[in-house]
mmCIF file of C-alpha atoms in Angstrom:
data_model
loop_
_atom_site.group_PDB
_atom_site.id
_atom_site.type_symbol
_atom_site.label_atom_id
_atom_site.label_comp_id
_atom_site.label_asym_id
_atom_site.label_seq_id
_atom_site.Cartn_x
_atom_site.Cartn_y
_atom_site.Cartn_z
ATOM 1 C CA UNK A 191 -10.293 97.529 102.970
ATOM 2 C CA UNK A 192 -13.457 97.200 100.223
ATOM 3 C CA UNK A 193 -16.900 96.731 101.763
ATOM 4 C CA UNK A 194 -19.252 94.315 99.766
ATOM 5 C CA UNK A 195 -23.141 93.576 99.995
ATOM 6 C CA UNK A 196 -23.993 90.265 101.812
ATOM 7 C CA UNK A 197 -25.745 88.754 99.195
ATOM 8 C CA UNK A 198 -29.221 90.549 98.296
ATOM 9 C CA UNK A 199 -29.481 91.713 102.018
ATOM 10 C CA UNK A 200 -28.789 95.298 103.036
ATOM 11 C CA UNK A 201 -25.932 94.104 105.147
ATOM 12 C CA UNK A 202 -22.519 95.306 104.288
ATOM 13 C CA UNK A 203 -19.323 93.510 105.384
ATOM 14 C CA UNK A 204 -15.547 93.590 104.834
ATOM 15 C CA UNK A 205 -14.572 91.753 101.985
ATOM 16 C CA UNK A 206 -12.511 89.522 103.763
ATOM 17 C CA UNK A 207 -13.983 87.632 106.935
ATOM 18 C CA UNK A 208 -11.469 86.302 109.864
ATOM 19 C CA UNK A 209 -12.282 82.754 111.265
ATOM 20 C CA UNK A 210 -11.556 82.314 114.844
ATOM 21 C CA UNK A 211 -11.204 78.403 115.429
ATOM 22 C CA UNK A 212 -7.495 79.157 116.258
ATOM 23 C CA UNK A 213 -8.757 81.371 118.965
ATOM 24 C CA UNK A 214 -9.834 79.961 122.580
ATOM 25 C CA UNK A 215 -8.126 77.548 124.780
ATOM 26 C CA UNK A 216 -4.917 75.481 124.045
ATOM 27 C CA UNK A 217 -6.651 72.852 126.248
ATOM 28 C CA UNK A 218 -9.210 72.199 123.409
ATOM 29 C CA UNK A 219 -6.686 71.461 120.739
ATOM 30 C CA UNK A 220 -2.785 72.480 120.930
ATOM 31 C CA UNK A 221 -2.779 74.766 118.093
ATOM 32 C CA UNK A 222 -5.513 77.115 119.691
ATOM 33 C CA UNK A 223 -4.337 80.452 120.846
ATOM 34 C CA UNK A 224 -5.369 81.407 124.453
ATOM 35 C CA UNK A 225 -6.520 84.842 125.020
ATOM 36 C CA UNK A 226 -3.273 86.941 125.710
ATOM 37 C CA UNK A 227 -1.973 85.635 122.197
ATOM 38 C CA UNK A 228 -5.421 86.214 120.581
ATOM 39 C CA UNK A 229 -5.833 89.834 121.364
ATOM 40 C CA UNK A 230 -2.663 91.298 118.889
ATOM 41 C CA UNK A 231 -4.030 88.956 116.211
ATOM 42 C CA UNK A 232 -7.557 90.404 116.392
ATOM 43 C CA UNK A 233 -6.401 94.054 116.677
ATOM 44 C CA UNK A 234 -4.189 93.510 113.654
ATOM 45 C CA UNK A 235 -7.550 92.421 111.813
ATOM 46 C CA UNK A 236 -9.018 95.622 112.527
ATOM 47 C CA UNK A 237 -6.104 97.584 111.846
ATOM 48 C CA UNK A 238 -6.393 96.037 108.368
ATOM 49 C CA UNK A 239 -9.797 96.684 108.021
ATOM 50 C CA UNK A 240 -11.410 93.312 108.769
ATOM 51 C CA UNK A 241 -14.897 94.106 110.657
ATOM 52 C CA UNK A 242 -16.496 90.756 109.991
ATOM 53 C CA UNK A 243 -15.667 87.806 112.461
ATOM 54 C CA UNK A 244 -16.698 84.118 112.251
ATOM 55 C CA UNK A 245 -16.884 81.886 115.590
ATOM 56 C CA UNK A 246 -18.955 79.114 116.492
ATOM 57 C CA UNK A 247 -19.954 77.959 120.100
ATOM 58 C CA UNK A 248 -18.201 74.550 119.767
ATOM 59 C CA UNK A 249 -14.650 76.343 119.193
ATOM 60 C CA UNK A 250 -12.958 75.644 122.631
ATOM 61 C CA UNK A 251 -16.601 74.817 123.954
ATOM 62 C CA UNK A 252 -17.254 78.565 124.223
ATOM 63 C CA UNK A 253 -14.219 80.089 125.119
ATOM 64 C CA UNK A 254 -13.749 81.534 121.392
ATOM 65 C CA UNK A 255 -16.824 83.610 121.559
ATOM 66 C CA UNK A 256 -16.078 84.938 124.695
ATOM 67 C CA UNK A 257 -12.493 86.045 123.710
ATOM 68 C CA UNK A 258 -13.129 87.136 120.261
ATOM 69 C CA UNK A 259 -16.234 89.161 121.417
ATOM 70 C CA UNK A 260 -14.475 90.618 124.558
ATOM 71 C CA UNK A 261 -11.346 91.639 122.799
ATOM 72 C CA UNK A 262 -12.937 93.173 119.407
ATOM 73 C CA UNK A 263 -15.766 95.230 121.579
ATOM 74 C CA UNK A 264 -12.972 96.619 123.979
ATOM 75 C CA UNK A 265 -10.993 98.006 120.733
ATOM 76 C CA UNK A 266 -13.932 99.185 118.563
ATOM 77 C CA UNK A 267 -17.826 100.023 118.998
ATOM 78 C CA UNK A 268 -19.892 96.694 118.839
ATOM 79 C CA UNK A 269 -22.123 98.149 116.035
ATOM 80 C CA UNK A 270 -19.076 98.605 113.878
ATOM 81 C CA UNK A 271 -18.807 94.683 113.919
ATOM 82 C CA UNK A 272 -20.252 91.999 112.198
ATOM 83 C CA UNK A 273 -20.154 89.003 114.407
ATOM 84 C CA UNK A 274 -21.006 85.495 113.306
ATOM 85 C CA UNK A 275 -21.442 82.531 115.665
ATOM 86 C CA UNK A 276 -22.920 78.964 115.194
ATOM 87 C CA UNK A 277 -24.233 76.017 116.719
ATOM 88 C CA UNK A 278 -24.956 72.471 116.288
ATOM 89 C CA UNK A 279 -22.425 70.477 117.713
ATOM 90 C CA UNK A 280 -22.127 68.716 121.035
ATOM 91 C CA UNK A 281 -21.313 71.089 123.994
ATOM 92 C CA UNK A 282 -21.643 68.424 126.389
ATOM 93 C CA UNK A 283 -22.541 64.686 127.140
ATOM 94 C CA UNK A 284 -26.283 65.794 127.404
ATOM 95 C CA UNK A 285 -28.071 64.117 124.486
ATOM 96 C CA UNK A 286 -30.104 67.483 124.093
ATOM 97 C CA UNK A 287 -26.917 69.824 124.118
ATOM 98 C CA UNK A 288 -26.287 69.230 120.414
ATOM 99 C CA UNK A 289 -28.311 69.132 117.042
ATOM 100 C CA UNK A 290 -30.973 71.656 115.557
ATOM 101 C CA UNK A 291 -33.769 70.801 118.228
ATOM 102 C CA UNK A 292 -35.989 73.809 119.261
ATOM 103 C CA UNK A 293 -34.475 73.058 122.564
ATOM 104 C CA UNK A 294 -30.911 73.280 121.695
ATOM 105 C CA UNK A 295 -31.193 76.328 119.422
ATOM 106 C CA UNK A 296 -32.730 78.478 122.070
ATOM 107 C CA UNK A 297 -30.412 77.372 124.812
ATOM 108 C CA UNK A 298 -27.260 77.595 122.383
ATOM 109 C CA UNK A 299 -28.203 81.275 121.561
ATOM 110 C CA UNK A 300 -28.617 82.579 125.045
ATOM 111 C CA UNK A 301 -25.492 80.950 126.093
ATOM 112 C CA UNK A 302 -23.910 82.723 123.001
ATOM 113 C CA UNK A 303 -25.103 86.063 124.050
ATOM 114 C CA UNK A 304 -24.014 85.719 127.443
ATOM 115 C CA UNK A 305 -20.580 84.546 126.452
ATOM 116 C CA UNK A 306 -20.173 87.041 124.103
ATOM 117 C CA UNK A 307 -21.851 89.908 126.216
ATOM 118 C CA UNK A 308 -23.790 91.248 123.466
ATOM 119 C CA UNK A 309 -27.467 91.985 122.758
ATOM 120 C CA UNK A 310 -27.574 90.631 119.420
ATOM 121 C CA UNK A 311 -25.728 88.009 117.217
ATOM 122 C CA UNK A 312 -25.542 89.453 113.599
ATOM 123 C CA UNK A 313 -25.424 85.875 111.519
ATOM 124 C CA UNK A 314 -26.226 82.730 113.185
ATOM 125 C CA UNK A 315 -25.249 79.974 111.241
ATOM 126 C CA UNK A 316 -26.196 76.562 111.887
ATOM 127 C CA UNK A 317 -22.983 74.119 111.784
ATOM 128 C CA UNK A 318 -24.372 71.478 109.930
ATOM 129 C CA UNK A 319 -27.749 69.456 108.633
ATOM 130 C CA UNK A 320 -29.568 67.541 111.602
ATOM 131 C CA UNK A 321 -31.192 64.388 110.008
ATOM 132 C CA UNK A 322 -32.776 63.630 113.685
ATOM 133 C CA UNK A 323 -34.559 66.732 113.878
ATOM 134 C CA UNK A 324 -37.808 67.994 111.542
ATOM 135 C CA UNK A 325 -36.936 70.806 109.220
ATOM 136 C CA UNK A 326 -39.943 72.535 110.167
ATOM 137 C CA UNK A 327 -38.947 72.496 114.068
ATOM 138 C CA UNK A 328 -35.433 73.855 113.023
ATOM 139 C CA UNK A 329 -36.534 76.698 110.773
ATOM 140 C CA UNK A 330 -39.472 77.656 113.236
ATOM 141 C CA UNK A 331 -37.107 77.735 116.084
ATOM 142 C CA UNK A 332 -34.771 80.019 113.956
ATOM 143 C CA UNK A 333 -37.405 82.314 112.886
ATOM 144 C CA UNK A 334 -38.252 82.875 116.567
ATOM 145 C CA UNK A 335 -35.093 83.581 117.638
ATOM 146 C CA UNK A 336 -34.654 86.271 114.818
ATOM 147 C CA UNK A 337 -38.331 87.653 115.596
ATOM 148 C CA UNK A 338 -37.116 88.063 119.176
ATOM 149 C CA UNK A 339 -34.360 90.345 118.197
ATOM 150 C CA UNK A 340 -31.379 88.038 119.151
ATOM 151 C CA UNK A 341 -30.165 87.317 115.781
ATOM 152 C CA UNK A 342 -30.215 89.524 112.724
ATOM 153 C CA UNK A 343 -29.594 87.229 110.124
ATOM 154 C CA UNK A 344 -29.308 83.481 109.465
ATOM 155 C CA UNK A 345 -26.970 81.195 107.558
ATOM 156 C CA UNK A 346 -26.232 77.612 107.301
ATOM 157 C CA UNK A 347 -22.894 75.442 106.692
ATOM 158 C CA UNK A 348 -21.563 71.645 105.544
ATOM 159 C CA UNK A 349 -24.643 70.205 104.002
ATOM 160 C CA UNK A 350 -25.455 68.885 100.655
ATOM 161 C CA UNK A 351 -27.378 71.433 98.207
ATOM 162 C CA UNK A 352 -30.761 69.714 98.418
ATOM 163 C CA UNK A 353 -30.684 69.910 102.095
ATOM 164 C CA UNK A 354 -29.985 73.351 101.978
ATOM 165 C CA UNK A 355 -32.775 74.137 99.199
ATOM 166 C CA UNK A 356 -35.594 72.216 101.290
ATOM 167 C CA UNK A 357 -34.656 74.091 104.463
ATOM 168 C CA UNK A 358 -35.222 77.507 102.790
ATOM 169 C CA UNK A 359 -38.346 76.097 101.000
ATOM 170 C CA UNK A 360 -39.855 75.353 104.266
ATOM 171 C CA UNK A 361 -39.104 78.439 105.634
ATOM 172 C CA UNK A 362 -40.560 80.447 102.656
ATOM 173 C CA UNK A 363 -43.547 78.096 102.603
ATOM 174 C CA UNK A 364 -44.353 79.234 106.284
ATOM 175 C CA UNK A 365 -43.422 82.692 106.149
ATOM 176 C CA UNK A 366 -40.301 82.118 107.989
ATOM 177 C CA UNK A 367 -36.963 83.874 108.097
ATOM 178 C CA UNK A 368 -34.808 82.135 105.185
ATOM 179 C CA UNK A 369 -31.149 81.582 105.069
ATOM 180 C CA UNK A 370 -29.031 84.589 103.247
ATOM 181 C CA UNK A 371 -25.525 82.717 103.498
ATOM 182 C CA UNK A 372 -24.193 79.294 103.105
ATOM 183 C CA UNK A 373 -20.631 78.842 104.490
ATOM 184 C CA UNK A 374 -18.814 76.134 102.741
ATOM 185 C CA UNK A 375 -15.546 74.456 102.271
ATOM 186 C CA UNK A 376 -14.175 75.683 99.095
ATOM 187 C CA UNK A 377 -10.284 75.819 97.999
ATOM 188 C CA UNK A 378 -8.149 74.701 95.104
ATOM 189 C CA UNK A 379 -7.994 71.178 96.202
ATOM 190 C CA UNK A 380 -11.904 70.922 96.834
ATOM 191 C CA UNK A 381 -14.270 72.712 94.489
ATOM 192 C CA UNK A 382 -17.375 69.993 94.738
ATOM 193 C CA UNK A 383 -19.541 72.993 95.547
ATOM 194 C CA UNK A 384 -19.437 74.291 92.081
ATOM 195 C CA UNK A 385 -21.704 71.366 91.157
ATOM 196 C CA UNK A 386 -24.927 72.474 92.800
ATOM 197 C CA UNK A 387 -24.722 74.604 95.750
ATOM 198 C CA UNK A 388 -22.888 77.798 94.072
ATOM 199 C CA UNK A 389 -25.285 77.561 91.190
ATOM 200 C CA UNK A 390 -28.233 77.441 93.500
ATOM 201 C CA UNK A 391 -26.620 80.374 96.234
ATOM 202 C CA UNK A 392 -26.004 82.775 92.850
ATOM 203 C CA UNK A 393 -29.769 82.077 91.617
ATOM 204 C CA UNK A 394 -31.094 82.962 94.751
ATOM 205 C CA UNK A 395 -28.744 86.082 95.654
ATOM 206 C CA UNK A 396 -27.310 84.171 98.829
ATOM 207 C CA UNK A 397 -24.042 85.252 100.023
ATOM 208 C CA UNK A 398 -21.336 82.690 100.140
ATOM 209 C CA UNK A 399 -18.473 82.689 102.431
ATOM 210 C CA UNK A 400 -15.707 80.105 101.955
ATOM 211 C CA UNK A 401 -13.673 78.571 104.836
ATOM 212 C CA UNK A 402 -10.656 76.340 104.696
ATOM 213 C CA UNK A 403 -9.108 78.353 101.706
ATOM 214 C CA UNK A 404 -5.536 76.921 102.453
ATOM 215 C CA UNK A 405 -6.885 73.158 102.575
ATOM 216 C CA UNK A 406 -5.749 73.106 106.156
ATOM 217 C CA UNK A 407 -2.351 74.164 105.479
ATOM 218 C CA UNK A 408 -1.422 72.197 102.542
ATOM 219 C CA UNK A 409 -1.868 75.034 100.101
ATOM 220 C CA UNK A 410 0.638 77.082 102.107
ATOM 221 C CA UNK A 411 3.174 74.530 102.856
ATOM 222 C CA UNK A 412 2.638 75.152 106.476
ATOM 223 C CA UNK A 413 4.369 72.826 108.855
ATOM 224 C CA UNK A 414 2.639 74.530 111.951
ATOM 225 C CA UNK A 415 1.201 72.357 114.545
ATOM 226 C CA UNK A 416 -1.974 72.257 113.363
ATOM 227 C CA UNK A 417 -0.864 70.770 110.030
ATOM 228 C CA UNK A 418 0.897 68.183 111.847
ATOM 229 C CA UNK A 419 -2.015 67.306 114.628
ATOM 230 C CA UNK A 420 -5.290 67.961 112.661
ATOM 231 C CA UNK A 421 -6.780 64.467 112.380
ATOM 232 C CA UNK A 422 -9.224 65.567 109.453
ATOM 233 C CA UNK A 423 -6.451 66.615 107.022
ATOM 234 C CA UNK A 424 -5.714 62.824 105.839
ATOM 235 C CA UNK A 425 -9.053 61.717 104.844
ATOM 236 C CA UNK A 426 -9.705 65.064 103.127
ATOM 237 C CA UNK A 427 -6.557 65.915 101.553
ATOM 238 C CA UNK A 428 -3.126 64.945 100.361
ATOM 239 C CA UNK A 429 -3.463 62.809 97.161
ATOM 240 C CA UNK A 430 -1.017 62.946 94.175
ATOM 241 C CA UNK A 431 -3.750 65.423 92.519
ATOM 242 C CA UNK A 432 -3.451 67.708 95.301
ATOM 243 C CA UNK A 433 0.614 67.713 95.529
ATOM 244 C CA UNK A 434 0.538 68.430 91.986
ATOM 245 C CA UNK A 435 -1.705 71.492 92.551
ATOM 246 C CA UNK A 436 0.390 72.531 95.211
ATOM 247 C CA UNK A 437 3.346 72.479 93.083
ATOM 248 C CA UNK A 438 1.759 74.666 90.526
ATOM 249 C CA UNK A 439 0.765 77.022 93.298
ATOM 250 C CA UNK A 440 4.217 77.123 94.599
ATOM 251 C CA UNK A 441 5.558 78.243 90.867
ATOM 252 C CA UNK A 442 3.129 80.608 90.635
ATOM 253 C CA UNK A 443 3.851 82.256 94.000
ATOM 254 C CA UNK A 444 7.663 82.387 93.041
ATOM 255 C CA UNK A 445 6.513 84.165 89.479
ATOM 256 C CA UNK A 446 4.859 86.823 91.763
ATOM 257 C CA UNK A 447 7.645 86.919 94.606
ATOM 258 C CA UNK A 448 4.818 86.025 96.885
ATOM 259 C CA UNK A 449 3.525 83.248 99.231
ATOM 260 C CA UNK A 450 1.731 79.932 98.157
ATOM 261 C CA UNK A 451 -1.164 80.942 100.762
ATOM 262 C CA UNK A 452 -1.559 84.530 98.962
ATOM 263 C CA UNK A 453 -2.068 82.818 95.533
ATOM 264 C CA UNK A 454 -4.664 80.317 97.033
ATOM 265 C CA UNK A 455 -6.499 83.171 98.602
ATOM 266 C CA UNK A 456 -6.201 85.184 95.475
ATOM 267 C CA UNK A 457 -7.765 82.609 93.322
ATOM 268 C CA UNK A 458 -10.742 81.940 95.766
ATOM 269 C CA UNK A 459 -11.231 85.895 95.459
ATOM 270 C CA UNK A 460 -11.349 85.542 91.746
ATOM 271 C CA UNK A 461 -14.354 83.481 91.869
ATOM 272 C CA UNK A 462 -17.378 85.464 91.410
ATOM 273 C CA UNK A 463 -19.601 83.442 93.525
ATOM 274 C CA UNK A 464 -17.673 84.024 96.970
ATOM 275 C CA UNK A 465 -18.811 87.019 99.070
ATOM 276 C CA UNK A 466 -16.351 86.835 101.320
ATOM 277 C CA UNK A 467 -13.386 84.631 101.920
ATOM 278 C CA UNK A 468 -12.837 83.446 105.542
ATOM 279 C CA UNK A 469 -9.066 83.896 106.557
ATOM 280 C CA UNK A 470 -7.488 81.754 109.046
ATOM 281 C CA UNK A 471 -4.301 82.609 110.985
ATOM 282 C CA UNK A 472 -2.128 82.071 114.049
ATOM 283 C CA UNK A 473 0.073 84.766 114.021
ATOM 284 C CA UNK A 474 0.074 88.465 113.329
ATOM 285 C CA UNK A 475 2.354 88.155 110.452
ATOM 286 C CA UNK A 476 0.112 85.591 108.783
ATOM 287 C CA UNK A 477 -2.970 87.773 108.957
ATOM 288 C CA UNK A 478 -1.033 90.515 107.397
ATOM 289 C CA UNK A 479 0.448 88.152 104.610
ATOM 290 C CA UNK A 480 -2.703 87.034 103.805
ATOM 291 C CA UNK A 481 -4.483 90.021 103.692
ATOM 292 C CA UNK A 482 -1.941 90.883 100.883
ATOM 293 C CA UNK A 483 -3.598 88.537 98.635
ATOM 294 C CA UNK A 484 -6.431 91.344 97.898
ATOM 295 C CA UNK A 485 -3.632 92.879 95.987
ATOM 296 C CA UNK A 486 -2.246 89.813 93.902
ATOM 297 C CA UNK A 487 -3.670 89.853 90.519
ATOM 298 C CA UNK A 488 -3.399 86.647 89.263
ATOM 299 C CA UNK A 489 -3.485 86.410 85.165
ATOM 300 C CA UNK A 490 -6.208 84.676 83.329
ATOM 301 C CA UNK A 491 -3.627 81.954 82.073
ATOM 302 C CA UNK A 492 -2.605 81.343 85.689
ATOM 303 C CA UNK A 493 -6.223 80.828 86.885
ATOM 304 C CA UNK A 494 -6.719 78.602 83.697
ATOM 305 C CA UNK A 495 -3.761 76.715 84.609
ATOM 306 C CA UNK A 496 -4.644 76.084 88.272
ATOM 307 C CA UNK A 497 -8.504 75.430 87.052
ATOM 308 C CA UNK A 498 -7.164 72.989 84.480
ATOM 309 C CA UNK A 499 -5.594 70.448 87.179
ATOM 310 C CA UNK A 500 -8.747 69.818 89.377
ATOM 311 C CA UNK A 501 -10.608 66.720 89.180
ATOM 312 C CA UNK A 502 -13.872 65.692 90.741
ATOM 313 C CA UNK A 503 -13.634 64.027 94.299
ATOM 314 C CA UNK A 504 -15.711 62.753 96.891
ATOM 315 C CA UNK A 505 -18.116 65.392 98.467
ATOM 316 C CA UNK A 506 -17.186 66.317 101.860
ATOM 317 C CA UNK A 507 -20.888 67.152 103.136
ATOM 318 C CA UNK A 508 -20.632 66.191 106.879
ATOM 319 C CA UNK A 509 -17.459 67.113 108.705
ATOM 320 C CA UNK A 510 -17.176 64.956 112.027
ATOM 321 C CA UNK A 511 -15.106 67.025 114.387
ATOM 322 C CA UNK A 512 -12.717 64.677 116.432
ATOM 323 C CA UNK A 513 -13.703 63.682 119.896
ATOM 324 C CA UNK A 514 -14.193 66.399 122.175
ATOM 325 C CA UNK A 515 -11.393 66.782 124.918
ATOM 326 C CA UNK A 516 -12.966 66.651 128.630
ATOM 327 C CA UNK A 517 -12.977 70.415 128.900
ATOM 328 C CA UNK A 518 -15.827 72.409 129.403
ATOM 329 C CA UNK A 519 -15.789 76.018 130.471
ATOM 330 C CA UNK A 520 -18.375 76.900 133.065
ATOM 331 C CA UNK A 521 -20.687 79.655 132.171
ATOM 332 C CA UNK A 522 -19.493 83.110 133.065
ATOM 333 C CA UNK A 523 -21.534 84.909 135.954
ATOM 334 C CA UNK A 524 -23.772 87.845 134.469
#
């Protein structure tokens, strides 16, 4: 698999990143894979050349971090991997166990390092913008975490462009570590980041990692359990325009003797502003099929047809997770 530069940094990452929200504990959400089922999936990613993996402390309240790091480092040396995790969402009922305060960020990073059994995190991403914490407090804490050697690079996700710009401005104004990555939702059904976020990142040389490439399964015509139970699909996707775009994706997939998922991912790969699309999968076959999108070359006419169907829609800047199940895993010893 091709290796690409991560924005203007010296970091090199695989052209595709693998997102691991589907790995952790089925007690957290019914569509999540437990450890035994997750290991073959991660092994297949490595076999296909993926070395960049994205997780979060909120995924299965820590189980995703533990399983992903444990499985991967049992297969390849830690230094061969680029591991990203996130912090922001509530990890318990404690009011200080959430957000971007100094207290929560420092505690979150230490807890992630313990769960992942690693000395450092390659990329720490703040999962969302925190309007209740001063930006100066957040950016100073993140800088201290980097200076302590616990994190190599900083990224952000799910916010307005002006918020991202303001956070980076505060960091640079004070000589603190800025964000070098924006992780945003981007697919054929949701392209609002093209207005301000992508132009800003292009101008600043910030690496963009795109998630939800298949619009939570709609662009793959998936009937899997997540597509049937994900409470966020209804308010994000599913109107008449979405169905029209999906129909066009299906037709193009038929012309290429391919899948809708491959076409949707190939479209994202065709966008110069996207450094690394983040794949999601629940089976080994899904991983293999999705990686095939690297070899699917859409014609200029096909890309133009897909682009032409899109219409502006409401901005999704604040992903609100479903109420967290009463399941919190105790910290492992050591």
